[in-house]
Coordinates of C-alpha atoms in Angstrom, one line a residue:
M1 CA 18.8 -2.5 -0.6
Y2 CA 15.7 -0.8 -1.2
N3 CA 14.5 1.1 1.7
P4 CA 10.9 2.4 1.0
A5 CA 10.2 6.1 2.2
Q6 CA 6.9 7.0 3.8
T7 CA 4.6 8.1 0.2
D8 CA 6.4 5.6 -1.9
L9 CA 4.3 3.9 -4.2
V10 CA 5.3 0.1 -4.6
Y11 CA 3.8 -2.5 -6.6
I12 CA 3.3 -5.9 -4.3
N13 CA 2.3 -9.4 -4.2
F14 CA -0.8 -9.3 -2.2
D15 CA -1.8 -12.9 -3.0
P16 CA -0.3 -14.7 0.3
A17 CA -1.9 -11.9 2.4
G18 CA -5.7 -13.4 2.4
H19 CA -8.6 -13.8 0.2
E20 CA -9.6 -10.3 -0.5
I21 CA -6.5 -9.6 -2.7
Q22 CA -5.2 -12.1 -4.7
K23 CA -2.9 -10.2 -7.1
R24 CA 0.0 -8.1 -7.8
R25 CA -0.8 -4.4 -7.1
P26 CA 0.2 -0.7 -6.2
G27 CA 0.4 0.2 -2.6
L28 CA 1.2 3.4 -0.4
V29 CA 3.7 2.9 2.1
V30 CA 2.1 4.7 5.1
S31 CA 5.0 3.7 8.0
K32 CA 7.8 6.0 8.6
T33 CA 11.0 6.1 6.5
I34 CA 13.1 5.5 9.8
F35 CA 10.8 2.6 11.1
N36 CA 11.5 0.9 7.5
Q37 CA 15.1 1.4 7.6
L38 CA 15.6 0.4 11.7
T39 CA 13.5 -2.5 11.2
G40 CA 13.6 -3.8 7.6
F41 CA 9.6 -3.9 7.7
C42 CA 7.1 -1.3 6.7
L43 CA 3.5 -1.1 6.3
I44 CA 1.9 -1.1 3.2
C45 CA -1.9 -0.3 2.0
P46 CA -3.2 -1.5 -1.3
I47 CA -4.6 0.8 -3.7
T48 CA -7.8 -0.4 -5.7
S49 CA -10.4 1.2 -8.1
T50 CA -13.0 -0.6 -5.7
Q51 CA -15.1 1.9 -4.0
R52 CA -16.5 0.7 -0.6
A53 CA -18.2 2.4 2.2
F54 CA -16.1 1.5 4.9
G55 CA -14.4 3.7 7.3
T56 CA -10.8 2.7 6.7
Y57 CA -11.2 3.3 2.5
I58 CA -10.0 6.7 1.6
T59 CA -10.0 8.4 -1.8
I60 CA -6.7 9.1 -3.8
E61 CA -7.1 11.9 -6.1
Q62 CA -5.5 11.9 -9.5
P63 CA -3.5 14.9 -9.9
R64 CA -4.7 17.0 -12.4

């Protein structure tokens, strides 16, 4: 079974999560690896190209 590690990039279907995100998107695993292994759960933040002025949005820089 795959146990995602913190900072892994994964693709996930966010459709059942609500009306904001309704398709398959990349996400960043933000929970600690040991938490993911011990509980079978992980916290994933969706990645989008939409830019908003909310305090919860951060910019991910592309490598050069």
